GROMACS .gro file of C-alpha atoms in nm:
model
  392
    1MET     CA    1  -0.585  -9.160   3.709
    2LYS     CA    2  -0.736  -8.845   3.587
    3LYS     CA    3  -0.996  -8.736   3.347
    4LEU     CA    4  -0.943  -8.785   2.975
    5ASN     CA    5  -1.049  -8.590   2.666
    6PHE     CA    6  -1.408  -8.668   2.574
    7HIS     CA    7  -1.686  -8.495   2.762
    8PRO     CA    8  -2.026  -8.656   2.701
    9ARG     CA    9  -2.339  -8.505   2.850
   10PRO     CA   10  -2.590  -8.785   2.907
   11THR     CA   11  -2.846  -8.559   3.072
   12LEU     CA   12  -2.898  -8.362   2.750
   13LEU     CA   13  -3.044  -8.664   2.576
   14ALA     CA   14  -3.264  -8.742   2.871
   15LEU     CA   15  -3.395  -8.385   2.895
   16ALA     CA   16  -3.468  -8.378   2.525
   17MET     CA   17  -3.690  -8.683   2.553
   18LEU     CA   18  -3.864  -8.558   2.866
   19ALA     CA   19  -3.929  -8.200   2.759
   20SER     CA   20  -3.976  -8.207   2.381
   21PRO     CA   21  -4.345  -8.179   2.276
   22LEU     CA   22  -4.250  -8.309   1.931
   23LEU     CA   23  -4.254  -8.672   2.044
   24HIS     CA   24  -4.571  -8.857   2.144
   25ALA     CA   25  -4.538  -9.225   2.227
   26GLN     CA   26  -4.745  -9.460   2.020
   27GLU     CA   27  -4.644  -9.823   2.040
   28GLY     CA   28  -4.599  -9.988   1.702
   29ALA     CA   29  -4.545 -10.320   1.878
   30THR     CA   30  -4.654 -10.420   2.223
   31ASN     CA   31  -4.351 -10.640   2.297
   32THR     CA   32  -4.106 -10.464   2.529
   33GLY     CA   33  -3.921 -10.781   2.626
   34MET     CA   34  -3.594 -10.820   2.808
   35TYR     CA   35  -3.269 -10.799   2.608
   36VAL     CA   36  -2.908 -10.909   2.657
   37GLY     CA   37  -2.586 -10.780   2.507
   38ILE     CA   38  -2.211 -10.797   2.504
   39SER     CA   39  -1.958 -10.531   2.398
   40ALA     CA   40  -1.582 -10.498   2.374
   41GLY     CA   41  -1.342 -10.224   2.283
   42GLU     CA   42  -1.057  -9.999   2.396
   43SER     CA   43  -1.034  -9.875   2.754
   44LYS     CA   44  -0.811  -9.580   2.838
   45ALA     CA   45  -0.693  -9.426   3.165
   46HIS     CA   46  -0.468  -9.134   3.252
   47ILE     CA   47  -0.181  -9.227   3.482
   48ASP     CA   48  -0.142  -8.966   3.760
   49ASN     CA   49   0.222  -8.881   3.688
   50ALA     CA   50   0.223  -8.581   3.920
   51ARG     CA   51   0.102  -8.790   4.216
   52ILE     CA   52   0.361  -9.061   4.149
   53THR     CA   53   0.644  -8.807   4.121
   54GLN     CA   54   0.524  -8.627   4.434
   55SER     CA   55   0.509  -8.953   4.633
   56LEU     CA   56   0.863  -9.047   4.532
   57LEU     CA   57   0.983  -8.694   4.607
   58GLY     CA   58   0.837  -8.719   4.957
   59ALA     CA   59   1.056  -9.028   5.007
   60GLY     CA   60   1.366  -8.841   4.896
   61LEU     CA   61   1.367  -8.988   4.545
   62VAL     CA   62   1.383  -8.787   4.222
   63THR     CA   63   1.195  -8.927   3.920
   64ASP     CA   64   1.429  -8.949   3.617
   65SER     CA   65   1.180  -9.102   3.372
   66LEU     CA   66   0.832  -9.248   3.375
   67THR     CA   67   0.676  -9.484   3.120
   68GLU     CA   68   0.309  -9.571   3.128
   69ASP     CA   69   0.063  -9.822   2.986
   70ARG     CA   70  -0.264  -9.631   2.955
   71LYS     CA   71  -0.462  -9.853   2.718
   72ASP     CA   72  -0.609 -10.200   2.734
   73THR     CA   73  -0.900 -10.403   2.605
   74GLY     CA   74  -1.223 -10.373   2.803
   75TYR     CA   75  -1.553 -10.554   2.774
   76LYS     CA   76  -1.896 -10.572   2.934
   77ALA     CA   77  -2.199 -10.803   2.940
   78PHE     CA   78  -2.542 -10.671   3.035
   79VAL     CA   79  -2.913 -10.740   3.066
   80GLY     CA   80  -3.178 -10.476   2.994
   81PHE     CA   81  -3.536 -10.435   3.117
   82PRO     CA   82  -3.743 -10.183   2.913
   83ILE     CA   83  -3.974  -9.949   3.101
   84ASN     CA   84  -4.133  -9.795   2.790
   85PRO     CA   85  -4.023  -9.726   2.431
   86TYR     CA   86  -3.772  -9.463   2.550
   87TRP     CA   87  -3.638  -9.588   2.884
   88ALA     CA   88  -3.478  -9.905   3.014
   89VAL     CA   89  -3.283 -10.024   3.317
   90GLU     CA   90  -2.958 -10.212   3.248
   91THR     CA   91  -2.743 -10.411   3.486
   92GLY     CA   92  -2.424 -10.594   3.400
   93TYR     CA   93  -2.061 -10.686   3.453
   94PHE     CA   94  -1.762 -10.490   3.322
   95ASP     CA   95  -1.388 -10.547   3.300
   96LEU     CA   96  -1.192 -10.234   3.207
   97GLY     CA   97  -0.855 -10.410   3.187
   98ARG     CA   98  -0.518 -10.335   3.342
   99PHE     CA   99  -0.312 -10.015   3.340
  100GLY     CA  100   0.039  -9.953   3.469
  101PHE     CA  101   0.358  -9.748   3.489
  102THR     CA  102   0.730  -9.777   3.565
  103ALA     CA  103   0.921  -9.487   3.725
  104ASN     CA  104   1.302  -9.479   3.733
  105THR     CA  105   1.455  -9.278   4.017
  106THR     CA  106   1.768  -9.120   4.158
  107PRO     CA  107   1.916  -9.273   4.378
  108ALA     CA  108   1.906  -9.569   4.142
  109GLY     CA  109   1.584  -9.763   4.164
  110SER     CA  110   1.247  -9.818   4.003
  111LEU     CA  111   0.882  -9.836   4.100
  112THR     CA  112   0.640 -10.046   3.891
  113GLY     CA  113   0.268 -10.034   3.948
  114SER     CA  114  -0.048 -10.164   3.783
  115ALA     CA  115  -0.421 -10.156   3.846
  116ARG     CA  116  -0.689 -10.404   3.735
  117ILE     CA  117  -1.048 -10.273   3.737
  118LYS     CA  118  -1.371 -10.473   3.711
  119GLY     CA  119  -1.716 -10.470   3.868
  120LEU     CA  120  -2.094 -10.443   3.836
  121ASN     CA  121  -2.312 -10.157   3.712
  122LEU     CA  122  -2.675 -10.042   3.723
  123ASP     CA  123  -2.780  -9.781   3.464
  124LEU     CA  124  -3.083  -9.588   3.346
  125VAL     CA  125  -3.070  -9.584   2.964
  126GLY     CA  126  -3.258  -9.338   2.742
  127THR     CA  127  -3.323  -9.396   2.370
  128LEU     CA  128  -3.404  -9.124   2.117
  129PRO     CA  129  -3.525  -9.267   1.781
  130ILE     CA  130  -3.393  -9.089   1.470
  131THR     CA  131  -3.530  -9.329   1.208
  132ASP     CA  132  -3.707  -9.665   1.225
  133LYS     CA  133  -3.371  -9.842   1.268
  134TRP     CA  134  -3.126  -9.583   1.396
  135SER     CA  135  -3.139  -9.421   1.741
  136LEU     CA  136  -2.921  -9.233   1.991
  137LEU     CA  137  -2.848  -9.348   2.344
  138GLY     CA  138  -2.767  -9.180   2.672
  139ARG     CA  139  -2.701  -9.341   3.008
  140VAL     CA  140  -2.626  -9.254   3.369
  141GLY     CA  141  -2.577  -9.494   3.657
  142ALA     CA  142  -2.362  -9.640   3.930
  143ALA     CA  143  -2.061  -9.869   3.909
  144TYR     CA  144  -1.948 -10.094   4.195
  145ALA     CA  145  -1.581 -10.147   4.108
  146LEU     CA  146  -1.305 -10.363   4.249
  147THR     CA  147  -0.962 -10.213   4.187
  148LYS     CA  148  -0.662 -10.439   4.253
  149ASP     CA  149  -0.324 -10.261   4.256
  150THR     CA  150   0.014 -10.427   4.232
  151PHE     CA  151   0.343 -10.251   4.318
  152SER     CA  152   0.705 -10.358   4.313
  153GLY     CA  153   1.028 -10.172   4.371
  154THR     CA  154   1.397 -10.218   4.294
  155GLY     CA  155   1.712 -10.053   4.423
  156ALA     CA  156   1.640  -9.749   4.638
  157VAL     CA  157   1.259  -9.799   4.607
  158SER     CA  158   1.088 -10.017   4.865
  159VAL     CA  159   0.716 -10.100   4.872
  160SER     CA  160   0.540 -10.153   5.205
  161ASP     CA  161   0.208 -10.286   5.063
  162PRO     CA  162   0.259 -10.459   4.728
  163SER     CA  163  -0.106 -10.569   4.668
  164PRO     CA  164  -0.366 -10.321   4.795
  165SER     CA  165  -0.726 -10.337   4.674
  166LYS     CA  166  -1.035 -10.116   4.691
  167ARG     CA  167  -1.409 -10.171   4.653
  168GLU     CA  168  -1.619  -9.860   4.600
  169THR     CA  169  -1.934  -9.738   4.426
  170ASN     CA  170  -1.909  -9.434   4.199
  171TYR     CA  171  -2.102  -9.276   3.917
  172LYS     CA  172  -2.072  -9.358   3.548
  173TYR     CA  173  -2.224  -9.211   3.233
  174GLY     CA  174  -2.201  -9.231   2.856
  175PHE     CA  175  -2.359  -9.185   2.518
  176GLY     CA  176  -2.378  -9.377   2.194
  177THR     CA  177  -2.579  -9.488   1.895
  178GLN     CA  178  -2.737  -9.813   1.777
  179TYR     CA  179  -2.867  -9.960   1.452
  180ALA     CA  180  -3.126 -10.239   1.435
  181PHE     CA  181  -3.049 -10.500   1.168
  182THR     CA  182  -3.370 -10.682   1.258
  183PRO     CA  183  -3.636 -10.633   1.525
  184ALA     CA  184  -3.435 -10.867   1.749
  185LEU     CA  185  -3.069 -10.790   1.664
  186THR     CA  186  -2.904 -10.447   1.715
  187LEU     CA  187  -2.547 -10.317   1.670
  188ARG     CA  188  -2.447 -10.070   1.941
  189LEU     CA  189  -2.151  -9.824   1.960
  190GLU     CA  190  -2.089  -9.648   2.292
  191ALA     CA  191  -1.846  -9.424   2.480
  192GLU     CA  192  -1.863  -9.445   2.857
  193ARG     CA  193  -1.680  -9.289   3.151
  194TYR     CA  194  -1.632  -9.474   3.479
  195ARG     CA  195  -1.530  -9.284   3.793
  196ILE     CA  196  -1.271  -9.494   3.972
  197ASN     CA  197  -1.099  -9.460   4.314
  198ASP     CA  198  -0.811  -9.702   4.353
  199ALA     CA  199  -0.649  -9.854   4.661
  200VAL     CA  200  -0.385  -9.585   4.713
  201GLY     CA  201  -0.610  -9.278   4.695
  202ASN     CA  202  -0.598  -9.196   4.323
  203ARG     CA  203  -0.926  -9.053   4.199
  204GLY     CA  204  -0.988  -9.037   3.827
  205ASP     CA  205  -1.172  -9.172   3.528
  206VAL     CA  206  -1.145  -9.465   3.287
  207ASP     CA  207  -1.307  -9.437   2.945
  208LEU     CA  208  -1.439  -9.731   2.745
  209VAL     CA  209  -1.526  -9.706   2.375
  210SER     CA  210  -1.698 -10.031   2.277
  211LEU     CA  211  -1.883 -10.199   1.991
  212GLY     CA  212  -2.131 -10.473   2.065
  213LEU     CA  213  -2.446 -10.668   1.981
  214VAL     CA  214  -2.782 -10.660   2.157
  215TYR     CA  215  -3.039 -10.940   2.127
  216ARG     CA  216  -3.396 -10.863   2.224
  217PHE     CA  217  -3.620 -11.153   2.325
  218GLY     CA  218  -3.960 -11.154   2.153
  219GLY     CA  219  -3.835 -11.039   1.811
  220SER     CA  220  -3.980 -10.686   1.802
  221THR     CA  221  -3.878 -10.350   1.938
  222PRO     CA  222  -4.099 -10.072   2.069
  223THR     CA  223  -4.129  -9.781   1.827
  224ALA     CA  224  -4.262  -9.427   1.841
  225THR     CA  225  -4.421  -9.202   1.578
  226LYS     CA  226  -4.367  -8.829   1.540
  227THR     CA  227  -4.645  -8.574   1.507
  228ALA     CA  228  -4.605  -8.215   1.394
  229TYR     CA  229  -4.636  -7.944   1.655
  230THR     CA  230  -4.632  -7.566   1.615
  231PRO     CA  231  -4.471  -7.409   1.919
  232TYR     CA  232  -4.621  -7.099   2.079
  233VAL     CA  233  -4.404  -6.792   2.028
  234ALA     CA  234  -4.444  -6.531   2.300
  235PRO     CA  235  -4.451  -6.163   2.190
  236PRO     CA  236  -4.132  -5.969   2.260
  237PRO     CA  237  -4.126  -5.788   2.596
  238ALA     CA  238  -4.166  -5.410   2.607
  239PRO     CA  239  -3.830  -5.229   2.618
  240THR     CA  240  -3.721  -5.120   2.963
  241PRO     CA  241  -3.577  -4.774   3.021
  242ALA     CA  242  -3.201  -4.754   3.036
  243PRO     CA  243  -3.064  -4.741   3.390
  244VAL     CA  244  -2.907  -4.420   3.515
  245VAL     CA  245  -2.548  -4.473   3.615
  246VAL     CA  246  -2.397  -4.236   3.870
  247ALA     CA  247  -2.019  -4.230   3.866
  248ALA     CA  248  -1.858  -4.282   4.201
  249ALA     CA  249  -1.617  -4.023   4.334
  250PRO     CA  250  -1.255  -4.123   4.269
  251VAL     CA  251  -1.074  -4.273   4.564
  252ALA     CA  252  -0.718  -4.175   4.623
  253PRO     CA  253  -0.490  -4.480   4.607
  254ALA     CA  254  -0.331  -4.596   4.926
  255PRO     CA  255   0.044  -4.552   4.948
  256MET     CA  256   0.232  -4.861   4.834
  257ALA     CA  257   0.440  -5.047   5.087
  258PRO     CA  258   0.795  -5.132   4.987
  259ALA     CA  259   0.822  -5.476   4.827
  260PRO     CA  260   0.969  -5.737   5.066
  261LYS     CA  261   1.290  -5.908   4.972
  262PRO     CA  262   1.260  -6.273   4.863
  263TRP     CA  263   1.390  -6.550   5.086
  264VAL     CA  264   1.554  -6.706   4.783
  265LYS     CA  265   1.575  -6.611   4.414
  266VAL     CA  266   1.646  -6.885   4.160
  267LYS     CA  267   1.731  -6.828   3.794
  268LEU     CA  268   1.675  -7.126   3.565
  269GLU     CA  269   1.791  -7.128   3.203
  270ALA     CA  270   1.492  -7.170   2.973
  271ASP     CA  271   1.695  -7.376   2.724
  272SER     CA  272   1.751  -7.641   2.992
  273LEU     CA  273   1.392  -7.627   3.116
  274PHE     CA  274   1.215  -7.626   2.780
  275GLY     CA  275   1.450  -7.629   2.483
  276PHE     CA  276   1.488  -7.342   2.238
  277ASP     CA  277   1.158  -7.172   2.150
  278GLN     CA  278   0.953  -7.438   2.338
  279ASP     CA  279   0.715  -7.424   2.637
  280GLN     CA  280   0.689  -7.791   2.740
  281LEU     CA  281   0.904  -7.895   3.038
  282GLN     CA  282   1.185  -8.141   2.948
  283SER     CA  283   1.322  -8.410   3.175
  284ASP     CA  284   1.628  -8.196   3.266
  285GLY     CA  285   1.394  -7.911   3.354
  286LYS     CA  286   1.181  -8.132   3.576
  287LEU     CA  287   1.495  -8.257   3.748
  288ALA     CA  288   1.602  -7.898   3.824
  289LEU     CA  289   1.256  -7.816   3.964
  290ASP     CA  290   1.257  -8.137   4.173
  291LYS     CA  291   1.584  -8.023   4.335
  292LEU     CA  292   1.430  -7.683   4.409
  293LEU     CA  293   1.124  -7.850   4.562
  294MET     CA  294   1.345  -8.061   4.790
  295GLU     CA  295   1.516  -7.742   4.915
  296LEU     CA  296   1.177  -7.580   4.978
  297GLN     CA  297   1.060  -7.867   5.202
  298THR     CA  298   1.222  -7.688   5.499
  299VAL     CA  299   1.075  -7.345   5.415
  300ASN     CA  300   0.755  -7.187   5.543
  301ILE     CA  301   0.639  -7.051   5.208
  302ASP     CA  302   0.440  -6.725   5.202
  303SER     CA  303   0.434  -6.681   4.827
  304ILE     CA  304   0.622  -6.771   4.507
  305ALA     CA  305   0.645  -6.546   4.203
  306VAL     CA  306   0.745  -6.712   3.872
  307THR     CA  307   0.859  -6.476   3.597
  308GLY     CA  308   0.939  -6.584   3.239
  309HIS     CA  309   1.196  -6.404   3.021
  310THR     CA  310   1.298  -6.437   2.657
  311ASP     CA  311   1.576  -6.297   2.441
  312ARG     CA  312   1.522  -6.015   2.191
  313LEU     CA  313   1.487  -6.243   1.889
  314GLY     CA  314   1.133  -6.248   1.751
  315THR     CA  315   0.848  -5.999   1.795
  316LYS     CA  316   0.762  -5.846   2.130
  317ALA     CA  317   0.408  -5.991   2.118
  318TYR     CA  318   0.537  -6.346   2.050
  319ASN     CA  319   0.804  -6.321   2.320
  320ALA     CA  320   0.549  -6.196   2.574
  321LYS     CA  321   0.323  -6.495   2.507
  322LEU     CA  322   0.612  -6.745   2.509
  323SER     CA  323   0.749  -6.614   2.839
  324THR     CA  324   0.401  -6.631   2.996
  325ARG     CA  325   0.345  -6.992   2.883
  326ARG     CA  326   0.685  -7.091   3.026
  327ALA     CA  327   0.613  -6.924   3.358
  328GLU     CA  328   0.272  -7.096   3.377
  329ALA     CA  329   0.433  -7.434   3.302
  330VAL     CA  330   0.673  -7.391   3.597
  331GLN     CA  331   0.385  -7.268   3.814
  332ALA     CA  332   0.178  -7.578   3.731
  333TYR     CA  333   0.469  -7.812   3.814
  334LEU     CA  334   0.529  -7.647   4.153
  335VAL     CA  335   0.159  -7.684   4.239
  336GLN     CA  336   0.086  -8.027   4.092
  337VAL     CA  337   0.412  -8.206   4.179
  338GLY     CA  338   0.540  -7.997   4.466
  339GLY     CA  339   0.204  -7.978   4.641
  340ILE     CA  340   0.238  -7.602   4.696
  341PRO     CA  341  -0.107  -7.435   4.729
  342ALA     CA  342  -0.208  -7.275   4.401
  343SER     CA  343  -0.308  -6.956   4.584
  344LYS     CA  344   0.058  -6.903   4.681
  345VAL     CA  345   0.209  -6.931   4.331
  346THR     CA  346   0.175  -6.660   4.065
  347ALA     CA  347   0.309  -6.657   3.711
  348MET     CA  348   0.378  -6.379   3.461
  349GLY     CA  349   0.582  -6.327   3.146
  350VAL     CA  350   0.776  -6.010   3.063
  351GLY     CA  351   0.910  -6.113   2.723
  352SER     CA  352   1.242  -5.952   2.631
  353SER     CA  353   1.191  -5.634   2.839
  354GLN     CA  354   1.443  -5.730   3.112
  355PRO     CA  355   1.754  -5.874   2.942
  356GLU     CA  356   2.065  -5.975   3.133
  357THR     CA  357   2.295  -5.905   2.838
  358GLN     CA  358   2.393  -5.568   2.694
  359ALA     CA  359   2.340  -5.478   2.331
  360SER     CA  360   2.716  -5.433   2.293
  361GLU     CA  361   2.780  -5.785   2.422
  362CYS     CA  362   2.560  -5.968   2.171
  363LYS     CA  363   2.559  -5.777   1.845
  364GLY     CA  364   2.331  -5.840   1.552
  365SER     CA  365   1.961  -5.904   1.487
  366LYS     CA  366   1.971  -6.214   1.265
  367ALA     CA  367   1.912  -6.541   1.450
  368THR     CA  368   2.254  -6.696   1.390
  369GLN     CA  369   2.379  -6.978   1.608
  370ALA     CA  370   2.641  -6.746   1.759
  371LEU     CA  371   2.382  -6.486   1.854
  372ILE     CA  372   2.141  -6.748   1.995
  373THR     CA  373   2.423  -6.884   2.214
  374CYS     CA  374   2.521  -6.532   2.328
  375LEU     CA  375   2.164  -6.450   2.432
  376ARG     CA  376   2.124  -6.777   2.625
  377VAL     CA  377   2.126  -6.605   2.969
  378ASP     CA  378   1.835  -6.380   2.865
  379ARG     CA  379   1.614  -6.686   2.812
  380ARG     CA  380   1.535  -6.776   3.170
  381VAL     CA  381   1.268  -6.832   3.434
  382GLU     CA  382   1.312  -6.663   3.770
  383VAL     CA  383   1.151  -6.808   4.085
  384ASP     CA  384   1.124  -6.569   4.382
  385VAL     CA  385   1.030  -6.742   4.706
  386MET     CA  386   0.897  -6.540   4.998
  387GLY     CA  387   0.907  -6.719   5.330
  388SER     CA  388   1.120  -6.821   5.624
  389GLN     CA  389   1.328  -7.116   5.730
  390GLN     CA  390   1.142  -7.368   5.941
  391GLN     CA  391   1.255  -7.391   6.303
  392ARG     CA  392   1.418  -7.723   6.383
   0.00000   0.00000   0.00000
């Protein structure tokens, strides 16, 4: 599981309440009693497709397709203990639900996996009042999670440990808002991120967006009043004299060494990898790269240069950007799925500057189907591998 899309910053809310001189606590009610709450909503995880594909590839299996179940219903129950009108400590129980995947392989087989995540948490919660009834929330804390994985295989896929589990403490944080219907009853909306490590080494995040109710014992909530404050504005600093820059003497470039010949050079048709005028890898393209990665398992790799090419249709600027995005997509796959160190793989796009066809072979400038087919070999990604064969 990996990180998802939202990026809350709980510390900003905390710093605002600690540092701002605009807020001065003045209790409108002395009751800061304990409260309880329950929330439910949608939990979402990112299945680590690259890790799954890499694991299968290491066993000699090529992933043909992978379906995933990233969403489930999560809930939590908690108890809060106010420290003052702005801070409270919360502890509770959470159940983030179950997430899973099914990967189909060649040779014929399948791997199905799922993970169930639940546990206990301890958080420090900060509250920033906006009005008498509406306030913002920020939290940071620790989650002690139990992750139970379940795996099963069919055909060529065998599973040595079908039911691993993991208990571990990690951080969690979130932000939200709440509205008080009465001094005792509050509606709360939150988005939280839980850092989770499962039983097979996956490290990632699970997000929970929940809506819930909070009941405060005692019937009243602590409040704060705002007083005006005029901040001190420091005078501008005196201008400093401009620095004197002395140009360095030019250094003669060192003579360039002749470029070494690649151990292997692979040309992959872009239409098979991406589809016409696209930059997202298709299943056929991933299959071709998986076969290349299997061949490279016996190679001591020094470096890999990935170069994207396009045909002459379209503008030079567009073709340059398209070829670069395609090269970077292949680079990312070799690193993330193949496990090749990122420092050894470079990517660049040269657009239509290095065609394989001659102008006399594919005549015309209008993007007809005949011309697109003729220029097919120009749309390609070249992979140059520098290295040596491993000694057996």
